[in-house]
Amino acid sequence: DIQMTQSPTSLSASVGDRVTITCRASQSISIYLHWYQQKPGKAPKILIYAASSLQSGVPSRFSGSGSGTDFTLTISSLQPEDFATYYCQQSYSTPRTFGQGTKVEIK
Amino acid sequence: QVQLQESGPGLVKPSETLSLTCTVSGGSVSSDTFYWSWIRQPPGKGLEWIGYIYYTGSTNYNPSLKSRVTISVDRSKNQFSLKLTSVTAADTAMYYCARDSVVVPTDYGMDVWGQGTTVTVSS
């Protein structure tokens, strides 16, 4: 299985801050990497697919980058509705695997 | 737009079989560009992929659950289903169905999710 490791596990930030979350794969996965946002009691929602493509309807303050083993999700200016848990997921091979999640909390 | 809706018992006894169905609306399980997946999330924990099915009936399961999992598709009802046998308390989780992309040529990820259904394993 490909292991996905996110860092940090949690972070505290203020509205307007620039936030960066990283995801590292245990082997190269090209750009088969997606980012999801999950709010309490809700299903995950895809933000970024194929490492850097913004899902339709997702605000442009979200961006993704990377290829191979190292990937980044950036929120350029954190908004109140962005406080949530974020997961990366690889689709390079099965079993599909997710990172452990990064909880973004209000500072 | 495409919507997914999970249904099934919310309480299952230990050693019995968990059975859930995902109904697809606004789209077709017979599409050749998607896999139809099940994912679960134990309380307070992360996401675990259970497996997926293609419209042809071809399946792919997580090896950690493979001996207990069956995913099937009913194209006439536009549904796909999950069966998990010999459940224990460790199978207590929120269960989601989701649409996953076949890479042709772009992988769009799991772009549509159901709202999830809570399954508790308890006597």
PDB file of C-alpha atoms in Angstrom:
ATOM      1  CA  ASP A   1       0.000   0.000   0.000  1.00  0.00           C
ATOM      2  CA  ILE A   2       1.086   3.576  -0.607  1.00  0.00           C
ATOM      3  CA  GLN A   3       1.297   5.480   2.682  1.00  0.00           C
ATOM      4  CA  MET A   4       0.215   9.116   2.694  1.00  0.00           C
ATOM      5  CA  THR A   5       1.618  11.320   5.448  1.00  0.00           C
ATOM      6  CA  GLN A   6       0.249  14.782   6.093  1.00  0.00           C
ATOM      7  CA  SER A   7       1.812  17.536   8.132  1.00  0.00           C
ATOM      8  CA  PRO A   8       0.987  19.136  10.362  1.00  0.00           C
ATOM      9  CA  THR A   9      -1.709  17.027  12.029  1.00  0.00           C
ATOM     10  CA  SER A  10      -3.338  20.209  13.245  1.00  0.00           C
ATOM     11  CA  LEU A  11      -2.758  23.922  13.088  1.00  0.00           C
ATOM     12  CA  SER A  12      -4.182  27.087  14.518  1.00  0.00           C
ATOM     13  CA  ALA A  13      -4.539  30.080  12.262  1.00  0.00           C
ATOM     14  CA  SER A  14      -6.327  33.385  12.023  1.00  0.00           C
ATOM     15  CA  VAL A  15      -8.696  34.683   9.389  1.00  0.00           C
ATOM     16  CA  GLY A  16      -6.610  36.125   6.577  1.00  0.00           C
ATOM     17  CA  ASP A  17      -3.588  33.911   7.227  1.00  0.00           C
ATOM     18  CA  ARG A  18      -1.851  31.957   4.492  1.00  0.00           C
ATOM     19  CA  VAL A  19      -2.013  28.257   5.355  1.00  0.00           C
ATOM     20  CA  THR A  20       0.052  25.448   3.868  1.00  0.00           C
ATOM     21  CA  ILE A  21      -0.530  21.730   4.373  1.00  0.00           C
ATOM     22  CA  THR A  22       1.860  19.141   3.026  1.00  0.00           C
ATOM     23  CA  CYS A  23       1.306  15.554   1.966  1.00  0.00           C
ATOM     24  CA  ARG A  24       4.049  13.055   1.265  1.00  0.00           C
ATOM     25  CA  ALA A  25       3.595   9.726  -0.495  1.00  0.00           C
ATOM     26  CA  SER A  26       5.700   6.680   0.349  1.00  0.00           C
ATOM     27  CA  GLN A  27       6.470   6.240  -3.360  1.00  0.00           C
ATOM     28  CA  SER A  28       6.078   8.315  -6.487  1.00  0.00           C
ATOM     29  CA  ILE A  29       2.452   8.829  -7.481  1.00  0.00           C
ATOM     30  CA  SER A  30       2.951  11.290 -10.355  1.00  0.00           C
ATOM     31  CA  ILE A  31       0.044  13.734 -10.010  1.00  0.00           C
ATOM     32  CA  TYR A  32      -2.544  11.197  -8.873  1.00  0.00           C
ATOM     33  CA  LEU A  33      -3.228  13.199  -5.735  1.00  0.00           C
ATOM     34  CA  HIS A  34      -6.421  14.879  -4.574  1.00  0.00           C
ATOM     35  CA  TRP A  35      -7.353  17.149  -1.674  1.00  0.00           C
ATOM     36  CA  TYR A  36     -10.630  17.071   0.264  1.00  0.00           C
ATOM     37  CA  GLN A  37     -12.208  19.294   2.895  1.00  0.00           C
ATOM     38  CA  GLN A  38     -14.414  17.789   5.586  1.00  0.00           C
ATOM     39  CA  LYS A  39     -16.525  19.744   8.048  1.00  0.00           C
ATOM     40  CA  PRO A  40     -17.983  18.111  11.181  1.00  0.00           C
ATOM     41  CA  GLY A  41     -20.908  15.837  10.394  1.00  0.00           C
ATOM     42  CA  LYS A  42     -20.487  16.269   6.649  1.00  0.00           C
ATOM     43  CA  ALA A  43     -19.094  14.195   3.811  1.00  0.00           C
ATOM     44  CA  PRO A  44     -15.696  15.111   2.377  1.00  0.00           C
ATOM     45  CA  LYS A  45     -15.763  17.556  -0.518  1.00  0.00           C
ATOM     46  CA  ILE A  46     -13.136  17.555  -3.233  1.00  0.00           C
ATOM     47  CA  LEU A  47     -11.162  20.794  -3.554  1.00  0.00           C
ATOM     48  CA  ILE A  48      -8.230  19.913  -5.811  1.00  0.00           C
ATOM     49  CA  TYR A  49      -7.858  16.994  -8.229  1.00  0.00           C
ATOM     50  CA  ALA A  50      -4.799  15.786 -10.099  1.00  0.00           C
ATOM     51  CA  ALA A  51      -2.537  17.658  -7.675  1.00  0.00           C
ATOM     52  CA  SER A  52      -3.218  21.170  -8.930  1.00  0.00           C
ATOM     53  CA  SER A  53      -6.591  21.419 -10.700  1.00  0.00           C
ATOM     54  CA  LEU A  54      -9.254  23.403  -8.890  1.00  0.00           C
ATOM     55  CA  GLN A  55     -12.620  21.663  -8.676  1.00  0.00           C
ATOM     56  CA  SER A  56     -15.451  23.671 -10.202  1.00  0.00           C
ATOM     57  CA  GLY A  57     -17.088  25.956  -7.655  1.00  0.00           C
ATOM     58  CA  VAL A  58     -14.164  25.910  -5.219  1.00  0.00           C
ATOM     59  CA  PRO A  59     -12.826  29.363  -4.315  1.00  0.00           C
ATOM     60  CA  SER A  60      -9.583  30.389  -5.978  1.00  0.00           C
ATOM     61  CA  ARG A  61      -7.888  30.934  -2.617  1.00  0.00           C
ATOM     62  CA  PHE A  62      -7.339  27.170  -2.615  1.00  0.00           C
ATOM     63  CA  SER A  63      -4.440  25.872  -4.680  1.00  0.00           C
ATOM     64  CA  GLY A  64      -2.445  22.687  -4.963  1.00  0.00           C
ATOM     65  CA  SER A  65       1.015  21.870  -6.200  1.00  0.00           C
ATOM     66  CA  GLY A  66       3.514  19.053  -6.395  1.00  0.00           C
ATOM     67  CA  SER A  67       4.248  15.816  -8.186  1.00  0.00           C
ATOM     68  CA  GLY A  68       6.036  12.596  -7.431  1.00  0.00           C
ATOM     69  CA  THR A  69       6.063  12.238  -3.663  1.00  0.00           C
ATOM     70  CA  ASP A  70       5.608  15.754  -2.271  1.00  0.00           C
ATOM     71  CA  PHE A  71       2.444  17.814  -2.493  1.00  0.00           C
ATOM     72  CA  THR A  72       1.092  21.006  -0.988  1.00  0.00           C
ATOM     73  CA  LEU A  73      -2.357  22.482  -0.387  1.00  0.00           C
ATOM     74  CA  THR A  74      -2.335  26.236   0.133  1.00  0.00           C
ATOM     75  CA  ILE A  75      -5.126  28.497   1.328  1.00  0.00           C
ATOM     76  CA  SER A  76      -3.997  31.986   0.397  1.00  0.00           C
ATOM     77  CA  SER A  77      -6.227  33.886   2.816  1.00  0.00           C
ATOM     78  CA  LEU A  78      -8.047  31.778   5.377  1.00  0.00           C
ATOM     79  CA  GLN A  79     -11.768  32.473   5.669  1.00  0.00           C
ATOM     80  CA  PRO A  80     -14.106  31.535   8.546  1.00  0.00           C
ATOM     81  CA  GLU A  81     -15.732  28.804   6.452  1.00  0.00           C
ATOM     82  CA  ASP A  82     -12.335  27.156   5.845  1.00  0.00           C
ATOM     83  CA  PHE A  83     -11.978  25.844   9.389  1.00  0.00           C
ATOM     84  CA  ALA A  84     -12.227  22.122   8.767  1.00  0.00           C
ATOM     85  CA  THR A  85     -10.176  18.966   8.359  1.00  0.00           C
ATOM     86  CA  TYR A  86      -8.266  18.451   5.131  1.00  0.00           C
ATOM     87  CA  TYR A  87      -7.264  15.106   3.632  1.00  0.00           C
ATOM     88  CA  CYS A  88      -5.016  14.143   0.763  1.00  0.00           C
ATOM     89  CA  GLN A  89      -5.706  10.931  -1.193  1.00  0.00           C
ATOM     90  CA  GLN A  90      -3.767   9.042  -3.825  1.00  0.00           C
ATOM     91  CA  SER A  91      -5.313   7.333  -6.817  1.00  0.00           C
ATOM     92  CA  TYR A  92      -2.070   6.058  -8.361  1.00  0.00           C
ATOM     93  CA  SER A  93      -2.859   2.545  -7.241  1.00  0.00           C
ATOM     94  CA  THR A  94      -5.236   0.488  -5.163  1.00  0.00           C
ATOM     95  CA  PRO A  95      -5.954   0.380  -2.356  1.00  0.00           C
ATOM     96  CA  ARG A  96      -6.779   4.069  -2.493  1.00  0.00           C
ATOM     97  CA  THR A  97      -5.243   5.636   0.594  1.00  0.00           C
ATOM     98  CA  PHE A  98      -5.790   8.866   2.474  1.00  0.00           C
ATOM     99  CA  GLY A  99      -3.563  10.963   4.648  1.00  0.00           C
ATOM    100  CA  GLN A 100      -4.434  11.056   8.330  1.00  0.00           C
ATOM    101  CA  GLY A 101      -5.925  14.528   8.018  1.00  0.00           C
ATOM    102  CA  THR A 102      -4.989  18.061   9.045  1.00  0.00           C
ATOM    103  CA  LYS A 103      -7.374  19.914  11.304  1.00  0.00           C
ATOM    104  CA  VAL A 104      -7.372  23.671  10.770  1.00  0.00           C
ATOM    105  CA  GLU A 105      -8.600  25.463  13.870  1.00  0.00           C
ATOM    106  CA  ILE A 106      -9.284  29.054  14.784  1.00  0.00           C
ATOM    107  CA  LYS A 107      -6.466  30.834  16.576  1.00  0.00           C
TER     108      LYS A 107
ATOM    109  CA  GLN B   1     -26.394  17.032 -10.936  1.00  0.00           C
ATOM    110  CA  VAL B   2     -25.387  13.589  -9.746  1.00  0.00           C
ATOM    111  CA  GLN B   3     -26.418  12.700  -6.208  1.00  0.00           C
ATOM    112  CA  LEU B   4     -25.690   9.643  -4.111  1.00  0.00           C
ATOM    113  CA  GLN B   5     -27.761   8.414  -1.173  1.00  0.00           C
ATOM    114  CA  GLU B   6     -26.803   5.653   1.234  1.00  0.00           C
ATOM    115  CA  SER B   7     -29.421   3.505   2.928  1.00  0.00           C
ATOM    116  CA  GLY B   8     -29.449   0.555   5.261  1.00  0.00           C
ATOM    117  CA  PRO B   9     -29.699  -0.494   8.905  1.00  0.00           C
ATOM    118  CA  GLY B  10     -28.037   1.760  11.425  1.00  0.00           C
ATOM    119  CA  LEU B  11     -27.497  -1.033  13.938  1.00  0.00           C
ATOM    120  CA  VAL B  12     -25.926  -4.418  13.242  1.00  0.00           C
ATOM    121  CA  LYS B  13     -25.189  -7.166  15.746  1.00  0.00           C
ATOM    122  CA  PRO B  14     -21.665  -8.528  16.134  1.00  0.00           C
ATOM    123  CA  SER B  15     -20.859 -11.441  13.808  1.00  0.00           C
ATOM    124  CA  GLU B  16     -23.710 -10.495  11.466  1.00  0.00           C
ATOM    125  CA  THR B  17     -23.570  -8.922   8.003  1.00  0.00           C
ATOM    126  CA  LEU B  18     -23.662  -5.199   7.345  1.00  0.00           C
ATOM    127  CA  SER B  19     -25.611  -4.360   4.173  1.00  0.00           C
ATOM    128  CA  LEU B  20     -25.818  -0.916   2.621  1.00  0.00           C
ATOM    129  CA  THR B  21     -27.105   0.400  -0.680  1.00  0.00           C
ATOM    130  CA  CYS B  22     -26.156   3.553  -2.566  1.00  0.00           C
ATOM    131  CA  THR B  23     -28.750   4.964  -4.944  1.00  0.00           C
ATOM    132  CA  VAL B  24     -27.467   7.116  -7.790  1.00  0.00           C
ATOM    133  CA  SER B  25     -29.656   9.907  -9.161  1.00  0.00           C
ATOM    134  CA  GLY B  26     -28.929  12.345 -11.963  1.00  0.00           C
ATOM    135  CA  GLY B  27     -26.381   9.949 -13.433  1.00  0.00           C
ATOM    136  CA  SER B  28     -25.873   6.309 -14.310  1.00  0.00           C
ATOM    137  CA  VAL B  29     -23.919   3.496 -12.683  1.00  0.00           C
ATOM    138  CA  SER B  30     -23.558   2.184 -16.247  1.00  0.00           C
ATOM    139  CA  SER B  31     -21.151   4.975 -17.161  1.00  0.00           C
ATOM    140  CA  ASP B  32     -17.763   3.719 -18.332  1.00  0.00           C
ATOM    141  CA  THR B  33     -15.908   6.722 -16.858  1.00  0.00           C
ATOM    142  CA  PHE B  34     -16.523   6.093 -13.170  1.00  0.00           C
ATOM    143  CA  TYR B  35     -15.904   3.631 -10.400  1.00  0.00           C
ATOM    144  CA  TRP B  36     -18.458   3.436  -7.598  1.00  0.00           C
ATOM    145  CA  SER B  37     -16.780   3.374  -4.212  1.00  0.00           C
ATOM    146  CA  TRP B  38     -17.394   2.762  -0.550  1.00  0.00           C
ATOM    147  CA  ILE B  39     -15.379   4.600   2.108  1.00  0.00           C
ATOM    148  CA  ARG B  40     -15.787   4.519   5.868  1.00  0.00           C
ATOM    149  CA  GLN B  41     -14.782   6.704   8.789  1.00  0.00           C
ATOM    150  CA  PRO B  42     -14.760   5.429  12.385  1.00  0.00           C
ATOM    151  CA  PRO B  43     -15.843   8.001  14.978  1.00  0.00           C
ATOM    152  CA  GLY B  44     -13.162  10.658  15.390  1.00  0.00           C
ATOM    153  CA  LYS B  45     -10.820   9.000  12.910  1.00  0.00           C
ATOM    154  CA  GLY B  46      -9.728   9.277   9.294  1.00  0.00           C
ATOM    155  CA  LEU B  47     -11.021   7.911   6.019  1.00  0.00           C
ATOM    156  CA  GLU B  48     -10.599   4.298   4.915  1.00  0.00           C
ATOM    157  CA  TRP B  49     -11.295   3.136   1.374  1.00  0.00           C
ATOM    158  CA  ILE B  50     -13.273  -0.113   1.321  1.00  0.00           C
ATOM    159  CA  GLY B  51     -13.400  -0.782  -2.409  1.00  0.00           C
ATOM    160  CA  TYR B  52     -15.081   0.024  -5.698  1.00  0.00           C
ATOM    161  CA  ILE B  53     -17.041  -1.540  -8.511  1.00  0.00           C
ATOM    162  CA  TYR B  54     -17.118  -0.784 -12.239  1.00  0.00           C
ATOM    163  CA  TYR B  55     -20.314  -0.995 -14.256  1.00  0.00           C
ATOM    164  CA  THR B  56     -19.153  -4.309 -15.721  1.00  0.00           C
ATOM    165  CA  GLY B  57     -19.181  -5.790 -12.226  1.00  0.00           C
ATOM    166  CA  SER B  58     -15.417  -5.765 -11.894  1.00  0.00           C
ATOM    167  CA  THR B  59     -14.387  -5.032  -8.301  1.00  0.00           C
ATOM    168  CA  ASN B  60     -11.334  -3.932  -6.348  1.00  0.00           C
ATOM    169  CA  TYR B  61     -11.205  -4.261  -2.574  1.00  0.00           C
ATOM    170  CA  ASN B  62      -8.947  -3.053   0.210  1.00  0.00           C
ATOM    171  CA  PRO B  63      -6.811  -6.072   1.148  1.00  0.00           C
ATOM    172  CA  SER B  64      -7.431  -5.289   4.821  1.00  0.00           C
ATOM    173  CA  LEU B  65     -11.138  -6.070   4.338  1.00  0.00           C
ATOM    174  CA  LYS B  66     -11.109  -8.239   1.227  1.00  0.00           C
ATOM    175  CA  SER B  67     -12.068 -11.491   2.941  1.00  0.00           C
ATOM    176  CA  ARG B  68     -15.257  -9.916   4.329  1.00  0.00           C
ATOM    177  CA  VAL B  69     -16.360  -7.468   1.616  1.00  0.00           C
ATOM    178  CA  THR B  70     -18.610  -7.800  -1.401  1.00  0.00           C
ATOM    179  CA  ILE B  71     -19.604  -4.860  -3.583  1.00  0.00           C
ATOM    180  CA  SER B  72     -22.244  -5.400  -6.233  1.00  0.00           C
ATOM    181  CA  VAL B  73     -24.082  -3.264  -8.792  1.00  0.00           C
ATOM    182  CA  ASP B  74     -27.713  -3.312  -9.917  1.00  0.00           C
ATOM    183  CA  ARG B  75     -27.828  -1.399 -13.184  1.00  0.00           C
ATOM    184  CA  SER B  76     -31.603  -1.761 -13.473  1.00  0.00           C
ATOM    185  CA  LYS B  77     -32.092   0.086 -10.180  1.00  0.00           C
ATOM    186  CA  ASN B  78     -29.114   2.410 -10.656  1.00  0.00           C
ATOM    187  CA  GLN B  79     -27.699   1.254  -7.327  1.00  0.00           C
ATOM    188  CA  PHE B  80     -24.601  -0.336  -5.923  1.00  0.00           C
ATOM    189  CA  SER B  81     -24.315  -2.159  -2.632  1.00  0.00           C
ATOM    190  CA  LEU B  82     -21.894  -3.124   0.111  1.00  0.00           C
ATOM    191  CA  LYS B  83     -21.896  -6.262   2.209  1.00  0.00           C
ATOM    192  CA  LEU B  84     -19.463  -6.684   5.084  1.00  0.00           C
ATOM    193  CA  THR B  85     -19.608  -9.988   6.911  1.00  0.00           C
ATOM    194  CA  SER B  86     -18.669 -11.006  10.447  1.00  0.00           C
ATOM    195  CA  VAL B  87     -18.759  -7.458  11.786  1.00  0.00           C
ATOM    196  CA  THR B  88     -17.262  -6.398  15.093  1.00  0.00           C
ATOM    197  CA  ALA B  89     -17.272  -3.168  17.057  1.00  0.00           C
ATOM    198  CA  ALA B  90     -14.272  -2.092  14.969  1.00  0.00           C
ATOM    199  CA  ASP B  91     -16.625  -1.817  11.975  1.00  0.00           C
ATOM    200  CA  THR B  92     -18.657   0.910  13.686  1.00  0.00           C
ATOM    201  CA  ALA B  93     -18.291   3.916  11.405  1.00  0.00           C
ATOM    202  CA  MET B  94     -19.860   6.424   9.093  1.00  0.00           C
ATOM    203  CA  TYR B  95     -20.116   4.743   5.697  1.00  0.00           C
ATOM    204  CA  TYR B  96     -19.973   6.838   2.544  1.00  0.00           C
ATOM    205  CA  CYS B  97     -20.537   5.970  -1.073  1.00  0.00           C
ATOM    206  CA  ALA B  98     -18.715   8.038  -3.669  1.00  0.00           C
ATOM    207  CA  ARG B  99     -18.109   8.357  -7.377  1.00  0.00           C
ATOM    208  CA  ASP B 100     -14.471   7.822  -8.349  1.00  0.00           C
ATOM    209  CA  SER B 101     -12.874   8.692 -11.638  1.00  0.00           C
ATOM    210  CA  VAL B 102     -11.502   6.308 -14.226  1.00  0.00           C
ATOM    211  CA  VAL B 103      -8.403   7.991 -15.583  1.00  0.00           C
ATOM    212  CA  VAL B 104      -9.490   8.920 -19.135  1.00  0.00           C
ATOM    213  CA  PRO B 105      -7.343  11.034 -19.529  1.00  0.00           C
ATOM    214  CA  THR B 106      -7.715  13.097 -16.341  1.00  0.00           C
ATOM    215  CA  ASP B 107      -8.256  11.673 -12.887  1.00  0.00           C
ATOM    216  CA  TYR B 108     -10.946  13.795 -11.258  1.00  0.00           C
ATOM    217  CA  GLY B 109     -10.784  12.039  -7.898  1.00  0.00           C
ATOM    218  CA  MET B 110     -13.829  11.202  -5.788  1.00  0.00           C
ATOM    219  CA  ASP B 111     -15.949  14.092  -6.951  1.00  0.00           C
ATOM    220  CA  VAL B 112     -19.407  13.136  -5.676  1.00  0.00           C
ATOM    221  CA  TRP B 113     -20.155  11.753  -2.219  1.00  0.00           C
ATOM    222  CA  GLY B 114     -23.272  10.630  -0.437  1.00  0.00           C
ATOM    223  CA  GLN B 115     -24.118  12.255   2.868  1.00  0.00           C
ATOM    224  CA  GLY B 116     -23.068   9.126   4.730  1.00  0.00           C
ATOM    225  CA  THR B 117     -24.870   6.700   6.984  1.00  0.00           C
ATOM    226  CA  THR B 118     -23.867   5.753  10.500  1.00  0.00           C
ATOM    227  CA  VAL B 119     -23.553   2.062  11.270  1.00  0.00           C
ATOM    228  CA  THR B 120     -23.119   0.900  14.838  1.00  0.00           C
ATOM    229  CA  VAL B 121     -22.133  -2.661  15.638  1.00  0.00           C
ATOM    230  CA  SER B 122     -23.573  -3.620  18.986  1.00  0.00           C
ATOM    231  CA  SER B 123     -25.647  -6.336  20.580  1.00  0.00           C
TER     232      SER B 123
END
